[in-house]
Structures are given as C-alpha cells and as structure tokens.
CSV table of C-alpha atoms in Angstrom, one decimal:
chain,number,residue,atom,x,y,z
A,1,GLY,CA,389.9,19.7,231.5
A,2,ALA,CA,393.9,20.7,232.1
A,3,VAL,CA,394.6,24.1,230.7
A,4,VAL,CA,398.2,25.5,229.4
A,5,SER,CA,398.2,29.0,228.6
A,6,GLN,CA,400.9,30.4,226.9
A,7,HIS,CA,402.1,34.2,227.0
A,8,PRO,CA,402.4,36.0,224.3
A,9,SER,CA,400.4,34.8,221.5
A,10,TRP,CA,402.4,36.3,219.4
A,11,VAL,CA,405.5,38.5,219.3
A,12,ILE,CA,407.3,40.6,216.7
A,13,CYS,CA,411.0,41.8,217.4
A,14,LYS,CA,413.8,42.7,215.6
A,15,SER,CA,416.8,40.8,214.3
A,16,GLY,CA,419.6,40.4,217.5
A,17,THR,CA,417.1,40.8,220.6
A,18,SER,CA,415.8,38.0,222.9
A,19,VAL,CA,412.8,37.2,223.2
A,20,LYS,CA,410.6,34.7,226.3
A,21,ILE,CA,407.8,33.1,226.1
A,22,GLU,CA,406.3,31.3,229.0
A,23,CYS,CA,404.3,28.3,229.5
A,24,ARG,CA,401.6,27.7,232.4
A,25,SER,CA,399.6,25.0,233.4
A,26,LEU,CA,396.9,26.5,235.0
A,27,ASP,CA,395.2,24.0,236.9
A,28,PHE,CA,397.5,21.3,237.5
A,29,GLN,CA,400.8,20.7,238.5
A,30,ALA,CA,403.7,19.9,235.7
A,31,THR,CA,406.9,18.5,236.5
A,32,THR,CA,407.8,17.6,233.5
A,33,MET,CA,407.0,20.8,230.2
A,34,PHE,CA,408.0,20.1,226.6
A,35,TRP,CA,408.5,22.9,223.9
A,36,TYR,CA,407.8,21.9,220.6
A,37,ARG,CA,408.7,24.1,217.3
A,38,GLN,CA,406.0,24.0,214.3
A,39,PHE,CA,406.6,24.9,210.8
A,40,PRO,CA,403.9,25.9,208.5
A,41,LYS,CA,402.1,22.8,207.3
A,42,GLN,CA,404.2,20.4,209.0
A,43,SER,CA,404.3,18.4,212.3
A,44,LEU,CA,405.6,19.3,215.7
A,45,MET,CA,409.6,18.9,215.8
A,46,LEU,CA,410.3,18.0,220.2
A,47,MET,CA,412.9,20.6,221.0
A,48,ALA,CA,413.8,19.7,224.2
A,49,THR,CA,412.2,18.4,227.4
A,50,SER,CA,412.1,20.6,230.6
A,51,ASN,CA,412.2,19.5,234.2
A,52,GLU,CA,411.2,21.2,237.0
A,53,GLY,CA,414.0,22.3,239.1
A,54,SER,CA,416.7,20.8,236.6
A,55,LYS,CA,418.4,21.5,233.5
A,56,ALA,CA,416.5,21.1,230.3
A,57,THR,CA,417.2,18.1,228.0
A,58,TYR,CA,417.9,19.2,224.4
A,59,GLU,CA,417.1,17.2,221.2
A,60,GLN,CA,419.8,16.6,219.0
A,61,GLY,CA,420.6,19.7,216.7
A,62,VAL,CA,418.9,22.4,219.1
A,63,GLU,CA,421.1,24.7,220.4
A,64,LYS,CA,421.1,24.8,224.0
A,65,ASP,CA,422.5,28.2,224.1
A,66,LYS,CA,420.0,29.8,221.8
A,67,PHE,CA,417.0,28.3,223.2
A,68,LEU,CA,417.5,28.6,227.1
A,69,ILE,CA,414.8,27.1,229.0
A,70,ASN,CA,413.4,27.6,232.5
A,71,HIS,CA,411.5,25.7,234.6
A,72,ALA,CA,411.4,27.6,238.1
A,73,SER,CA,408.0,25.9,239.5
A,74,LEU,CA,405.4,23.2,238.8
A,75,THR,CA,403.6,26.1,236.5
A,76,LEU,CA,406.0,27.4,234.9
A,77,SER,CA,408.4,27.0,232.3
A,78,THR,CA,409.9,29.8,229.8
A,79,LEU,CA,411.6,29.5,226.5
A,80,THR,CA,413.9,32.2,226.1
A,81,VAL,CA,415.1,32.7,222.0
A,82,THR,CA,418.1,34.6,222.3
A,83,SER,CA,419.8,37.0,219.5
A,84,ALA,CA,416.8,35.8,217.4
A,85,HIS,CA,417.4,35.9,213.7
A,86,PRO,CA,414.8,35.9,210.9
A,87,GLU,CA,415.1,31.9,210.7
A,88,ASP,CA,414.0,31.5,213.9
A,89,SER,CA,410.6,32.5,213.1
A,90,SER,CA,408.5,29.8,214.0
A,91,PHE,CA,404.9,28.7,215.9
A,92,TYR,CA,406.2,27.6,219.1
A,93,ILE,CA,404.1,25.3,221.0
A,94,CYS,CA,404.7,23.9,224.7
A,95,SER,CA,403.2,21.2,226.5
A,96,ALA,CA,402.7,20.2,230.1
A,97,ARG,CA,402.7,16.2,231.1
A,98,ARG,CA,400.1,16.2,234.4
A,99,THR,CA,400.3,13.4,236.8
A,100,PRO,CA,399.7,11.2,237.5
A,101,ASP,CA,397.7,10.0,234.4
A,102,ASP,CA,400.9,11.0,232.0
A,103,LEU,CA,398.4,13.0,230.1
A,104,LYS,CA,399.7,15.0,227.8
A,105,PHE,CA,398.1,19.4,227.7
A,106,PHE,CA,399.3,21.7,224.5
A,107,GLY,CA,399.5,25.1,225.5
A,108,PRO,CA,398.0,27.6,222.2
A,109,GLY,CA,401.2,28.6,221.0
A,110,THR,CA,403.6,31.2,220.4
A,111,ARG,CA,404.0,32.8,216.5
A,112,LEU,CA,407.3,34.2,216.4
A,113,THR,CA,408.1,36.5,213.6
A,114,VAL,CA,412.0,37.9,213.6
A,115,LEU,CA,412.5,41.0,211.3
B,1,GLY,CA,413.9,5.7,215.0
B,2,GLU,CA,410.1,5.0,216.0
B,3,ASP,CA,408.0,6.0,213.6
B,4,VAL,CA,404.4,7.3,213.2
B,5,GLU,CA,402.5,7.5,209.7
B,6,GLN,CA,399.2,8.7,208.9
B,7,SER,CA,397.4,9.8,205.2
B,8,LEU,CA,398.0,13.7,204.6
B,9,PHE,CA,394.7,14.2,203.5
B,10,LEU,CA,390.7,13.8,203.9
B,11,SER,CA,388.0,15.3,202.5
B,12,VAL,CA,384.0,13.9,203.6
B,13,ARG,CA,380.1,15.4,203.3
B,14,GLU,CA,379.0,16.8,206.1
B,15,GLY,CA,376.9,14.5,208.1
B,16,ASP,CA,379.1,11.3,207.0
B,17,SER,CA,381.5,9.7,209.1
B,18,SER,CA,384.7,10.4,208.6
B,19,VAL,CA,388.2,7.6,209.7
B,20,ILE,CA,391.5,8.6,209.9
B,21,ASN,CA,393.9,5.9,210.3
B,22,CYS,CA,397.4,6.1,211.6
B,23,THR,CA,400.3,3.3,211.8
B,24,TYR,CA,403.0,3.0,214.5
B,25,THR,CA,406.0,0.7,215.2
B,26,ASP,CA,406.8,1.3,219.1
B,27,SER,CA,405.4,-2.2,220.1
B,28,SER,CA,406.1,-0.9,223.6
B,29,SER,CA,403.6,2.1,223.2
B,30,THR,CA,401.6,2.5,226.6
B,31,TYR,CA,399.3,5.6,225.0
B,32,LEU,CA,398.0,6.2,221.4
B,33,TYR,CA,396.6,10.0,221.2
B,34,TRP,CA,394.4,11.6,218.7
B,35,TYR,CA,394.9,15.9,219.1
B,36,LYS,CA,393.0,18.1,216.9
B,37,GLN,CA,394.5,21.4,215.5
B,38,GLU,CA,392.8,24.0,214.1
B,39,PRO,CA,394.7,27.3,212.2
B,40,GLY,CA,397.2,29.3,213.9
B,41,ALA,CA,396.2,27.6,217.1
B,42,GLY,CA,397.6,24.6,219.5
B,43,LEU,CA,396.9,21.3,219.6
B,44,GLN,CA,393.9,20.1,221.8
B,45,LEU,CA,393.7,16.6,223.0
B,46,LEU,CA,390.8,15.1,221.4
B,47,THR,CA,391.0,11.4,222.9
B,48,TYR,CA,393.3,8.7,223.9
B,49,ILE,CA,394.0,5.4,224.6
B,50,PHE,CA,395.6,2.5,226.6
B,51,SER,CA,397.2,0.2,225.0
B,52,ASN,CA,396.0,-2.5,226.6
B,53,MET,CA,392.1,-1.8,225.3
B,54,ASP,CA,390.5,-2.0,221.9
B,55,MET,CA,388.0,0.3,221.6
B,56,LYS,CA,387.3,3.5,223.3
B,57,GLN,CA,384.2,6.0,222.9
B,58,ASP,CA,383.3,9.1,223.7
B,59,GLN,CA,380.5,11.0,221.9
B,60,ARG,CA,381.0,11.2,218.1
B,61,LEU,CA,384.7,9.9,218.8
B,62,THR,CA,385.4,6.6,218.7
B,63,VAL,CA,389.0,4.3,218.8
B,64,LEU,CA,389.8,1.7,218.1
B,65,LEU,CA,393.8,-0.1,218.5
B,66,ASN,CA,395.1,-2.9,216.5
B,67,LYS,CA,397.7,-3.6,218.7
B,68,LYS,CA,398.5,-6.8,216.4
B,69,ASP,CA,398.6,-4.3,213.3
B,70,LYS,CA,400.2,-1.6,215.2
B,71,HIS,CA,397.4,0.6,213.9
B,72,LEU,CA,395.3,3.0,215.1
B,73,SER,CA,392.0,4.7,214.2
B,74,LEU,CA,389.7,8.0,214.7
B,75,ARG,CA,386.8,7.5,213.6
B,76,ILE,CA,383.9,11.1,213.9
B,77,ALA,CA,380.8,10.1,213.4
B,78,ASP,CA,378.3,12.8,212.0
B,79,THR,CA,381.0,15.2,210.6
B,80,GLN,CA,380.6,19.0,211.1
B,81,THR,CA,382.1,21.5,209.2
B,82,GLY,CA,383.8,22.8,212.8
B,83,ASP,CA,385.8,19.5,213.0
B,84,SER,CA,387.5,20.8,209.6
B,85,ALA,CA,391.3,20.5,211.0
B,86,ILE,CA,394.5,19.2,211.2
B,87,TYR,CA,394.7,15.9,213.5
B,88,PHE,CA,397.9,14.2,214.6
B,89,CYS,CA,398.2,10.8,216.1
B,90,ALA,CA,400.7,10.7,218.3
B,91,GLU,CA,401.8,7.8,221.2
B,92,SER,CA,404.4,6.8,223.7
B,93,GLY,CA,406.0,4.2,224.7
B,94,ARG,CA,409.9,2.8,226.4
B,95,ASN,CA,411.9,3.9,223.7
B,96,SER,CA,411.2,7.5,225.1
B,97,GLY,CA,411.3,6.9,228.5
B,98,TYR,CA,407.1,7.0,228.1
B,99,SER,CA,407.4,11.1,228.6
B,100,THR,CA,408.0,12.1,225.5
B,101,LEU,CA,405.5,12.0,222.0
B,102,THR,CA,406.3,11.3,218.3
B,103,PHE,CA,403.5,12.8,216.5
B,104,GLY,CA,402.7,11.5,212.7
B,105,LYS,CA,402.8,14.4,210.0
B,106,GLY,CA,399.3,14.9,210.9
B,107,THR,CA,395.6,14.5,208.8
B,108,MET,CA,393.5,17.5,207.0
B,109,LEU,CA,390.1,16.9,207.5
B,110,LEU,CA,388.4,18.9,205.3
B,111,VAL,CA,384.4,18.9,205.8
B,112,SER,CA,382.6,20.3,202.9
B,113,PRO,CA,378.7,21.4,203.5
C-alpha cells in the first residue's frame, strides 16, 4: 500500500518559536499534498493544498504568513508554524494524492503543543 | 457548501455486524471513501468506491452506495474489539476540483467484548 510519513510525530515548543513539520510520500510521487488540522473529538479541517513547484492554496481563514507551506519535491511537503502560540496547539495531519488513481493517503499526524 | 453527514456514535458487541451510514450532498462525487482513525493516529484508508458502483466488498468490509439517495454505508462483518475507532466518510467531487476531500464528522464505533 501507499505510505505517508510525518516527522516529528510530536513536538513541544515555547511560544514565539517556529516549528517545521515534514510530510513524505514514501513509495509514490505526490504532485499534490494537503495539510489538515484536527481538534480533539472533531473532524479534519483542511488548511491548505500544496502543489509541487508552486504556491500553496490556503483555505479561507488560514493565515498564509503563519502557516508556511513548501512543496519542493514530488515526495516532500513541509508546514512551518511561525511564531507559534498556545492556540496553535493541535494535531496536524498531512495527506498525499497518488496519481493516477487519485486516492488520498494520510500521514500519522504530528501533535504540536505550544507552551 | 457541500456536506457530508454521519451518525456520531455506534456501539456493538464483538462478533456482531456494524453498519455505519453516511449521506452526502455533492451529486458530482466521483470517489467516496471510508477512513479509520485510532486514538492519536492519522487516517487509514479502509476502502473506497467509485460513484458508478453500487457495492464493493473487501474481506470483512462491504460498502453500499445508493447514488440516487446520496447514501453510503460501511458494513463490518464479525466486528472485533480492534475495530473500535472513529470512522470518517469522505467524498471528492467537481465542486472541490476533484482534488480535496469533504469529510463527515466521524462515527465513533465502540466494540464491547
């Protein structure tokens, strides 16, 4: 099956620092990757769509300067939470779109806690 | 916007069948998915169905699609305690450019011994 990894799986940081989360498709190429945020006992909220070699498309209400997304290769997308604050604490999950069947596979998630 | 609805909770006994239901509104949906999420983990793609199919079976899993009523169901036969998790229904359709997924809020399945 298709495997998507995320690193780190959890991170604790101080308020004001920046945190980078990596999402990799391990056995397929993904021209499109997606970043989601999930609050406890809630569904996934799409933050942005990341296309390889181009700028990410952000959902309404998501600050692009706060959540920097880079999709530099067909197997790697990164999400950087800049100047993190406690309200940014959440579970961040990435998804990669496999072509040509268009199925979406998810990473294991990254738990971010901002103190 | 488009919407996906699921019941929030289902409790069954081990060995019984579980049926999780989902309704959606996007008539242009091409793929419909079922994902499983265990506590603290990401989403695992369980199964999916094309919109031109009525049924798909994969071992203990059976997906039924009623396109006319925009109703999707997931049946788990011989449910085990390890099946306890949250199950998300999701669809992709024309309104999202066929690229993004619209999720339901998830159904928590609790399997008791």
